[in-house]
mmCIF file of C-alpha atoms in Angstrom:
data_model
loop_
_atom_site.group_PDB
_atom_site.id
_atom_site.type_symbol
_atom_site.label_atom_id
_atom_site.label_comp_id
_atom_site.label_asym_id
_atom_site.label_seq_id
_atom_site.Cartn_x
_atom_site.Cartn_y
_atom_site.Cartn_z
ATOM 1 C CA MET A 1 12.638 -27.668 27.778
ATOM 2 C CA THR A 2 13.517 -27.410 31.581
ATOM 3 C CA VAL A 3 11.912 -24.278 33.327
ATOM 4 C CA TYR A 4 13.876 -23.452 36.600
ATOM 5 C CA GLY A 5 12.116 -21.085 39.168
ATOM 6 C CA SER A 6 9.927 -18.190 37.934
ATOM 7 C CA PHE A 7 11.793 -17.976 34.462
ATOM 8 C CA PRO A 8 10.965 -15.663 32.623
ATOM 9 C CA GLY A 9 10.335 -13.290 35.166
ATOM 10 C CA ALA A 10 9.036 -10.886 32.768
ATOM 11 C CA ARG A 11 6.075 -12.087 30.868
ATOM 12 C CA PRO A 12 4.429 -9.083 28.409
ATOM 13 C CA ARG A 13 1.881 -11.621 27.075
ATOM 14 C CA ARG A 14 0.098 -11.417 30.338
ATOM 15 C CA LEU A 15 -1.181 -7.913 28.947
ATOM 16 C CA ARG A 16 -2.395 -9.446 25.656
ATOM 17 C CA THR A 17 -4.351 -12.623 26.856
ATOM 18 C CA THR A 18 -7.919 -11.447 26.161
ATOM 19 C CA PRO A 19 -9.634 -8.644 23.929
ATOM 20 C CA VAL A 20 -10.735 -6.956 26.926
ATOM 21 C CA MET A 21 -7.309 -6.948 28.664
ATOM 22 C CA ARG A 22 -5.426 -5.607 25.072
ATOM 23 C CA ARG A 23 -8.330 -2.867 25.097
ATOM 24 C CA MET A 24 -7.840 -1.834 28.602
ATOM 25 C CA VAL A 25 -3.863 -1.372 28.044
ATOM 26 C CA ALA A 26 -3.933 0.100 24.524
ATOM 27 C CA GLU A 27 -1.675 3.033 23.937
ATOM 28 C CA THR A 28 -3.231 4.839 21.349
ATOM 29 C CA ARG A 29 -6.913 5.077 20.478
ATOM 30 C CA LEU A 30 -8.851 6.103 17.398
ATOM 31 C CA HIS A 31 -11.911 8.242 18.188
ATOM 32 C CA PRO A 32 -14.325 9.755 15.697
ATOM 33 C CA ALA A 33 -13.464 13.345 16.587
ATOM 34 C CA ASP A 34 -9.754 12.592 15.248
ATOM 35 C CA LEU A 35 -11.122 12.282 11.843
ATOM 36 C CA ILE A 36 -11.648 14.815 8.985
ATOM 37 C CA LEU A 37 -13.400 13.885 5.712
ATOM 38 C CA PRO A 38 -11.837 15.338 2.190
ATOM 39 C CA ALA A 39 -14.658 15.805 -0.061
ATOM 40 C CA PHE A 40 -14.619 16.796 -3.773
ATOM 41 C CA VAL A 41 -17.723 18.704 -5.198
ATOM 42 C CA ARG A 42 -17.879 19.201 -9.132
ATOM 43 C CA GLU A 43 -19.385 21.913 -10.955
ATOM 44 C CA GLY A 44 -22.342 20.914 -13.538
ATOM 45 C CA VAL A 45 -23.121 17.491 -12.604
ATOM 46 C CA SER A 46 -26.633 16.346 -11.771
ATOM 47 C CA GLU A 47 -25.311 12.830 -10.354
ATOM 48 C CA PRO A 48 -22.164 12.299 -8.126
ATOM 49 C CA VAL A 49 -19.346 10.936 -10.435
ATOM 50 C CA PRO A 50 -17.217 7.858 -9.298
ATOM 51 C CA ILE A 51 -13.249 8.246 -9.230
ATOM 52 C CA SER A 52 -12.122 5.095 -10.414
ATOM 53 C CA ALA A 53 -8.790 5.172 -8.628
ATOM 54 C CA MET A 54 -10.536 5.366 -5.457
ATOM 55 C CA PRO A 55 -13.436 2.747 -4.995
ATOM 56 C CA GLY A 56 -16.060 4.266 -3.050
ATOM 57 C CA VAL A 57 -14.983 7.890 -3.779
ATOM 58 C CA VAL A 58 -16.960 10.283 -5.634
ATOM 59 C CA GLN A 59 -17.185 14.010 -6.938
ATOM 60 C CA HIS A 60 -20.279 15.125 -5.212
ATOM 61 C CA THR A 61 -22.888 17.324 -6.414
ATOM 62 C CA ARG A 62 -24.045 20.073 -4.419
ATOM 63 C CA ASP A 63 -26.858 18.165 -2.750
ATOM 64 C CA THR A 64 -24.838 15.048 -2.192
ATOM 65 C CA LEU A 65 -21.937 17.054 -0.530
ATOM 66 C CA ARG A 66 -24.743 18.366 1.973
ATOM 67 C CA LYS A 67 -25.756 14.730 2.793
ATOM 68 C CA ALA A 68 -22.243 13.752 3.134
ATOM 69 C CA ALA A 69 -21.436 16.255 5.553
ATOM 70 C CA VAL A 70 -24.638 15.397 7.572
ATOM 71 C CA GLU A 71 -23.648 11.981 7.905
ATOM 72 C CA ALA A 72 -20.017 12.914 9.013
ATOM 73 C CA VAL A 73 -21.863 15.163 11.772
ATOM 74 C CA ALA A 74 -23.728 11.898 12.729
ATOM 75 C CA ALA A 75 -20.871 9.654 12.825
ATOM 76 C CA GLY A 76 -19.010 12.190 15.104
ATOM 77 C CA VAL A 77 -16.370 13.189 12.375
ATOM 78 C CA SER A 78 -14.857 16.602 13.403
ATOM 79 C CA GLY A 79 -14.078 18.402 10.278
ATOM 80 C CA ILE A 80 -14.562 18.409 6.227
ATOM 81 C CA MET A 81 -12.295 19.660 3.954
ATOM 82 C CA LEU A 82 -13.489 20.497 0.813
ATOM 83 C CA PHE A 83 -12.026 20.603 -2.841
ATOM 84 C CA GLY A 84 -13.817 22.243 -5.676
ATOM 85 C CA VAL A 85 -13.803 21.039 -9.103
ATOM 86 C CA PRO A 86 -14.687 23.668 -11.894
ATOM 87 C CA GLU A 87 -15.868 23.246 -15.297
ATOM 88 C CA ASP A 88 -12.860 23.042 -17.599
ATOM 89 C CA SER A 89 -13.882 25.680 -19.721
ATOM 90 C CA LYS A 90 -13.607 28.167 -16.325
ATOM 91 C CA LYS A 91 -10.163 27.088 -15.799
ATOM 92 C CA ASP A 92 -7.481 29.857 -16.889
ATOM 93 C CA GLY A 93 -3.581 30.841 -16.256
ATOM 94 C CA LEU A 94 -4.610 32.715 -12.987
ATOM 95 C CA GLY A 95 -7.196 30.364 -11.700
ATOM 96 C CA THR A 96 -9.721 32.902 -11.435
ATOM 97 C CA ALA A 97 -12.538 30.520 -10.862
ATOM 98 C CA GLY A 98 -10.667 29.879 -7.420
ATOM 99 C CA THR A 99 -11.320 33.583 -6.180
ATOM 100 C CA ASP A 100 -15.003 34.051 -7.955
ATOM 101 C CA PRO A 101 -17.242 34.411 -4.876
ATOM 102 C CA ASP A 102 -19.884 32.365 -7.158
ATOM 103 C CA GLY A 103 -16.754 29.803 -7.939
ATOM 104 C CA ILE A 104 -17.804 26.010 -6.992
ATOM 105 C CA LEU A 105 -15.615 26.272 -3.597
ATOM 106 C CA GLN A 106 -17.335 29.364 -2.381
ATOM 107 C CA VAL A 107 -20.990 28.006 -3.221
ATOM 108 C CA ALA A 108 -19.938 24.435 -1.607
ATOM 109 C CA ILE A 109 -18.697 26.053 1.696
ATOM 110 C CA ARG A 110 -21.931 28.137 2.067
ATOM 111 C CA ASP A 111 -23.719 24.887 1.182
ATOM 112 C CA VAL A 112 -22.116 22.975 4.039
ATOM 113 C CA ARG A 113 -22.251 25.832 6.632
ATOM 114 C CA ALA A 114 -26.186 26.388 5.704
ATOM 115 C CA GLU A 115 -26.679 22.680 6.144
ATOM 116 C CA VAL A 116 -24.739 21.812 9.359
ATOM 117 C CA GLY A 117 -23.598 25.157 10.843
ATOM 118 C CA ASP A 118 -21.005 24.886 13.514
ATOM 119 C CA ASP A 119 -21.662 21.146 14.023
ATOM 120 C CA LEU A 120 -18.657 20.477 11.440
ATOM 121 C CA VAL A 121 -15.394 22.050 11.137
ATOM 122 C CA ILE A 122 -15.710 23.396 7.768
ATOM 123 C CA MET A 123 -12.247 23.910 5.880
ATOM 124 C CA SER A 124 -11.322 24.615 2.405
ATOM 125 C CA ASP A 125 -8.302 23.795 0.244
ATOM 126 C CA LEU A 126 -6.521 27.165 -0.566
ATOM 127 C CA CYS A 127 -4.641 26.589 -3.756
ATOM 128 C CA LEU A 128 -4.948 27.442 -7.376
ATOM 129 C CA ASP A 129 -4.136 24.004 -9.332
ATOM 130 C CA GLU A 130 -7.739 22.832 -9.275
ATOM 131 C CA TYR A 131 -8.539 26.162 -11.311
ATOM 132 C CA THR A 132 -5.487 26.679 -13.615
ATOM 133 C CA ASP A 133 -5.276 25.159 -17.093
ATOM 134 C CA HIS A 134 -1.537 24.501 -16.415
ATOM 135 C CA GLY A 135 -2.610 22.529 -13.046
ATOM 136 C CA HIS A 136 0.032 24.336 -10.938
ATOM 137 C CA CYS A 137 -0.416 25.732 -7.302
ATOM 138 C CA GLY A 138 0.344 29.143 -8.390
ATOM 139 C CA VAL A 139 0.908 31.725 -11.338
ATOM 140 C CA LEU A 140 3.126 31.005 -13.912
ATOM 141 C CA ASP A 141 5.866 33.741 -14.904
ATOM 142 C CA ALA A 142 6.873 34.200 -18.571
ATOM 143 C CA GLU A 143 9.523 31.432 -18.402
ATOM 144 C CA GLY A 144 6.762 28.894 -17.175
ATOM 145 C CA ARG A 145 7.946 28.881 -13.454
ATOM 146 C CA VAL A 146 5.758 29.487 -10.707
ATOM 147 C CA ASP A 147 6.073 32.708 -9.519
ATOM 148 C CA ASN A 148 5.912 32.886 -5.619
ATOM 149 C CA ASP A 149 5.164 36.236 -4.876
ATOM 150 C CA ALA A 150 2.526 36.656 -7.610
ATOM 151 C CA THR A 151 1.119 33.783 -6.389
ATOM 152 C CA LEU A 152 0.826 35.000 -2.736
ATOM 153 C CA GLU A 153 -1.535 37.466 -3.977
ATOM 154 C CA ARG A 154 -3.665 35.214 -5.434
ATOM 155 C CA TYR A 155 -3.872 33.047 -2.086
ATOM 156 C CA ALA A 156 -4.729 36.214 -0.429
ATOM 157 C CA GLU A 157 -7.742 36.612 -2.440
ATOM 158 C CA MET A 158 -8.821 33.173 -2.474
ATOM 159 C CA ALA A 159 -8.578 33.311 1.760
ATOM 160 C CA GLN A 160 -10.969 36.573 1.812
ATOM 161 C CA VAL A 161 -13.511 34.784 -0.267
ATOM 162 C CA GLN A 162 -13.468 31.578 1.383
ATOM 163 C CA ALA A 163 -13.971 33.425 4.854
ATOM 164 C CA ASP A 164 -16.430 35.527 3.302
ATOM 165 C CA ALA A 165 -18.381 32.023 1.968
ATOM 166 C CA GLY A 166 -18.221 30.772 5.927
ATOM 167 C CA VAL A 167 -15.353 28.559 6.042
ATOM 168 C CA HIS A 168 -13.981 27.889 9.621
ATOM 169 C CA VAL A 169 -10.271 26.914 8.690
ATOM 170 C CA VAL A 170 -8.458 27.435 5.336
ATOM 171 C CA GLY A 171 -5.828 24.936 4.308
ATOM 172 C CA PRO A 172 -3.203 26.459 2.189
ATOM 173 C CA SER A 173 -1.767 23.415 0.382
ATOM 174 C CA GLY A 174 0.812 25.500 -2.783
ATOM 175 C CA MET A 175 3.814 25.182 -0.402
ATOM 176 C CA MET A 176 4.661 28.833 -1.537
ATOM 177 C CA ASP A 177 7.146 30.678 0.714
ATOM 178 C CA GLY A 178 5.367 33.128 3.162
ATOM 179 C CA GLN A 179 2.199 31.597 2.405
ATOM 180 C CA VAL A 180 0.777 31.537 5.739
ATOM 181 C CA GLY A 181 1.957 35.063 7.022
ATOM 182 C CA VAL A 182 0.293 36.489 3.740
ATOM 183 C CA ILE A 183 -3.191 34.514 4.224
ATOM 184 C CA ARG A 184 -3.182 35.665 8.075
ATOM 185 C CA ASP A 185 -2.795 39.495 7.030
ATOM 186 C CA ALA A 186 -5.537 38.984 4.214
ATOM 187 C CA LEU A 187 -7.998 37.516 6.742
ATOM 188 C CA ASP A 188 -7.556 40.062 9.482
ATOM 189 C CA THR A 189 -7.731 43.075 7.261
ATOM 190 C CA ILE A 190 -11.359 41.890 6.400
ATOM 191 C CA GLY A 191 -11.931 41.295 10.179
ATOM 192 C CA LYS A 192 -11.751 37.201 9.787
ATOM 193 C CA GLU A 193 -9.680 36.791 12.932
ATOM 194 C CA ASP A 194 -11.545 33.548 14.092
ATOM 195 C CA VAL A 195 -10.844 31.895 10.392
ATOM 196 C CA GLY A 196 -8.106 29.373 11.184
ATOM 197 C CA ILE A 197 -5.120 28.282 9.314
ATOM 198 C CA LEU A 198 -4.062 24.586 8.807
ATOM 199 C CA ALA A 199 -0.768 24.756 7.316
ATOM 200 C CA TYR A 200 0.444 22.085 4.733
ATOM 201 C CA THR A 201 3.723 22.053 6.513
ATOM 202 C CA ALA A 202 5.528 19.306 5.115
ATOM 203 C CA LYS A 203 3.765 18.223 1.895
ATOM 204 C CA TYR A 204 6.221 16.123 -0.269
ATOM 205 C CA SER A 205 6.509 15.941 -3.775
ATOM 206 C CA SER A 206 4.940 12.255 -4.042
ATOM 207 C CA ALA A 207 4.389 9.193 -6.166
ATOM 208 C CA PHE A 208 1.091 8.602 -3.979
ATOM 209 C CA TYR A 209 -0.878 11.625 -5.171
ATOM 210 C CA GLY A 210 -1.911 9.917 -8.545
ATOM 211 C CA PRO A 211 -5.448 9.127 -7.949
ATOM 212 C CA PHE A 212 -6.334 12.751 -6.312
ATOM 213 C CA ARG A 213 -5.222 13.963 -10.059
ATOM 214 C CA GLU A 214 -8.311 12.522 -10.869
ATOM 215 C CA ALA A 215 -10.328 13.434 -8.222
ATOM 216 C CA VAL A 216 -10.044 17.206 -9.009
ATOM 217 C CA GLY A 217 -9.578 16.807 -12.844
ATOM 218 C CA SER A 218 -6.206 18.154 -12.609
ATOM 219 C CA SER A 219 -4.874 19.770 -15.743
ATOM 220 C CA LEU A 220 -1.140 19.470 -14.524
ATOM 221 C CA ARG A 221 1.834 19.552 -17.011
ATOM 222 C CA GLY A 222 4.909 18.873 -15.633
ATOM 223 C CA ASP A 223 5.500 18.161 -11.792
ATOM 224 C CA ARG A 224 5.666 20.260 -8.710
ATOM 225 C CA LYS A 225 9.003 19.305 -7.491
ATOM 226 C CA THR A 226 10.163 23.063 -7.362
ATOM 227 C CA TYR A 227 7.825 23.846 -4.402
ATOM 228 C CA GLN A 228 6.845 20.814 -2.832
ATOM 229 C CA GLN A 229 9.280 18.880 -0.636
ATOM 230 C CA ASP A 230 11.949 16.359 -1.812
ATOM 231 C CA PRO A 231 11.207 13.015 -0.130
ATOM 232 C CA ALA A 232 14.956 12.513 1.006
ATOM 233 C CA ASN A 233 14.688 15.705 3.068
ATOM 234 C CA VAL A 234 13.959 15.778 7.143
ATOM 235 C CA ARG A 235 15.569 18.994 8.344
ATOM 236 C CA GLU A 236 13.357 21.150 5.388
ATOM 237 C CA SER A 237 10.169 19.988 7.159
ATOM 238 C CA MET A 238 11.627 21.531 10.551
ATOM 239 C CA ARG A 239 12.388 24.695 8.673
ATOM 240 C CA GLU A 240 8.892 24.794 7.198
ATOM 241 C CA LEU A 241 7.705 24.187 10.402
ATOM 242 C CA ALA A 242 9.445 26.990 12.106
ATOM 243 C CA LEU A 243 8.521 29.420 9.415
ATOM 244 C CA ASP A 244 4.899 28.290 9.451
ATOM 245 C CA LEU A 245 4.441 28.769 13.293
ATOM 246 C CA GLU A 246 6.337 32.049 12.872
ATOM 247 C CA GLU A 247 4.110 33.346 10.021
ATOM 248 C CA GLY A 248 0.963 32.212 12.437
ATOM 249 C CA ALA A 249 -0.312 28.921 11.811
ATOM 250 C CA ASP A 250 -2.892 27.584 14.170
ATOM 251 C CA MET A 251 -2.276 23.811 13.065
ATOM 252 C CA VAL A 252 0.286 22.102 10.998
ATOM 253 C CA MET A 253 -0.093 19.226 8.697
ATOM 254 C CA VAL A 254 2.199 16.263 7.074
ATOM 255 C CA LYS A 255 1.186 14.877 3.764
ATOM 256 C CA PRO A 256 1.429 12.311 2.822
ATOM 257 C CA ALA A 257 1.062 10.464 6.071
ATOM 258 C CA GLY A 258 2.201 6.747 5.773
ATOM 259 C CA PRO A 259 5.520 7.314 3.849
ATOM 260 C CA TYR A 260 6.460 9.914 6.206
ATOM 261 C CA LEU A 261 5.685 8.680 9.860
ATOM 262 C CA ASP A 262 9.030 9.599 10.913
ATOM 263 C CA ILE A 263 8.619 13.394 9.828
ATOM 264 C CA LEU A 264 5.290 13.281 11.446
ATOM 265 C CA ALA A 265 6.770 11.952 14.836
ATOM 266 C CA LYS A 266 9.438 14.690 14.469
ATOM 267 C CA VAL A 267 6.730 17.501 14.131
ATOM 268 C CA ALA A 268 4.782 16.304 16.974
ATOM 269 C CA ASP A 269 7.652 15.906 19.231
ATOM 270 C CA ALA A 270 8.673 19.808 18.401
ATOM 271 C CA VAL A 271 5.287 21.938 18.533
ATOM 272 C CA ASP A 272 2.453 22.861 21.084
ATOM 273 C CA VAL A 273 -0.241 23.509 18.087
ATOM 274 C CA PRO A 274 -2.612 20.636 17.089
ATOM 275 C CA VAL A 275 -0.766 18.330 14.419
ATOM 276 C CA ALA A 276 -2.445 16.815 11.488
ATOM 277 C CA ALA A 277 -1.907 14.212 8.759
ATOM 278 C CA TYR A 278 -3.419 13.569 5.289
ATOM 279 C CA GLN A 279 -3.839 9.939 4.518
ATOM 280 C CA ILE A 280 -3.653 10.736 0.738
ATOM 281 C CA SER A 281 -5.551 9.025 -2.520
ATOM 282 C CA GLY A 282 -2.488 6.899 -3.131
ATOM 283 C CA GLU A 283 -2.596 5.353 0.375
ATOM 284 C CA TYR A 284 -6.497 5.165 -0.098
ATOM 285 C CA ALA A 285 -6.084 3.309 -3.142
ATOM 286 C CA MET A 286 -3.581 0.558 -2.495
ATOM 287 C CA VAL A 287 -5.293 -0.526 0.486
ATOM 288 C CA GLU A 288 -8.801 -0.857 -1.485
ATOM 289 C CA ALA A 289 -6.915 -2.569 -4.754
ATOM 290 C CA ALA A 290 -5.232 -4.977 -2.558
ATOM 291 C CA ALA A 291 -8.580 -5.843 -0.271
ATOM 292 C CA GLU A 292 -10.308 -6.095 -4.088
ATOM 293 C CA LYS A 293 -7.901 -8.850 -4.808
ATOM 294 C CA GLY A 294 -8.365 -10.573 -1.620
ATOM 295 C CA TRP A 295 -4.872 -10.014 -0.617
ATOM 296 C CA ILE A 296 -5.794 -8.225 2.796
ATOM 297 C CA ASP A 297 -8.254 -7.698 5.319
ATOM 298 C CA ARG A 298 -9.541 -4.392 4.283
ATOM 299 C CA ASP A 299 -11.229 -3.485 7.571
ATOM 300 C CA LYS A 300 -8.214 -4.492 9.669
ATOM 301 C CA ALA A 301 -5.873 -2.838 7.559
ATOM 302 C CA ILE A 302 -7.786 0.403 7.435
ATOM 303 C CA LEU A 303 -7.971 0.501 11.297
ATOM 304 C CA GLU A 304 -4.165 -0.383 11.487
ATOM 305 C CA THR A 305 -3.005 2.253 8.946
ATOM 306 C CA LEU A 306 -4.939 5.036 11.100
ATOM 307 C CA THR A 307 -3.750 3.740 14.148
ATOM 308 C CA GLY A 308 -0.081 3.760 12.914
ATOM 309 C CA ILE A 309 -0.766 7.835 12.199
ATOM 310 C CA ARG A 310 -2.218 8.402 15.286
ATOM 311 C CA ARG A 311 0.563 6.695 17.171
ATOM 312 C CA ALA A 312 3.198 8.701 15.276
ATOM 313 C CA GLY A 313 1.628 11.891 16.598
ATOM 314 C CA ALA A 314 -1.604 13.010 14.562
ATOM 315 C CA GLN A 315 -4.141 14.242 16.613
ATOM 316 C CA MET A 316 -6.259 14.669 13.556
ATOM 317 C CA ILE A 317 -6.242 12.758 10.610
ATOM 318 C CA LEU A 318 -7.661 13.293 6.789
ATOM 319 C CA THR A 319 -9.057 10.230 5.584
ATOM 320 C CA TYR A 320 -11.313 8.932 2.714
ATOM 321 C CA TRP A 321 -12.736 6.476 5.598
ATOM 322 C CA ALA A 322 -13.673 9.122 7.770
ATOM 323 C CA THR A 323 -17.212 8.699 7.962
ATOM 324 C CA GLU A 324 -16.883 4.620 7.789
ATOM 325 C CA VAL A 325 -14.467 4.627 10.609
ATOM 326 C CA ALA A 326 -16.020 6.810 12.947
ATOM 327 C CA GLN A 327 -19.426 4.629 12.446
ATOM 328 C CA ARG A 328 -17.430 1.587 13.136
ATOM 329 C CA LEU A 329 -15.804 3.253 16.075
ATOM 330 C CA ARG A 330 -19.195 4.405 17.641
#
């Protein structure tokens, strides 16, 4: 090929020539402080219980949860999102174990707070699904449908017992209408104005939640399509966003992360509050399964997925790789 003059004049490849050059001009950077570790603690076990669909993730004992929190702090992770897994015998139609001050989640919050204090932002899942014998995120009415307003009353109680246990931030994940406002009022009523709310603003009804159901020992019958969002919709998420902010959300979240990067970008562009995204169990499982088969480079794929989520606008990422990745980044 004959080259004339300085053609081509623009050579973007000049900025890709060496690893140091590429690092210098990188537009998006991951940092340990961007990461939040979701963790499961199971009642009544003496050893961690592996989750078969999520290699490397376990249902913790109280002791191993404390150790995981210490490791997260040492790695520079910013937060931990706690999920309680009660004994099956304690599940009922109202999810009463979720509002028991001595329930497994409240005990776990106290444990972690005693272990790491304010060195880790302690977050709690505020939802009934782990504690109900039907597995739904709320109270059912006489016809078996989730009763929105009756569920809000339960969420208010959950917020108060979690705050009393020492949580820094509650994460209402049930997608009930009005949940953020009710929880804010419940917290303020007992003098817990400093407890923040991470709103699950856009939580889609996703096929990628499958491994999570094993992780929390879900008793779900049916599906959650009447309260989680339709994957086909965009404007609906923006309406939910406006409502959550009006009701007092301190932070907002998109879940799942990877399949909904377009939603994440729209949310991030629209708000002036911190934005989170949850890289959920199915996203984790796909990478681990493909890597186990030798089809992809595990470590590179993990960083690429997280960079994509960060690039789309998430300031905080909930990921089961949080501690591992934070250690690598440091």
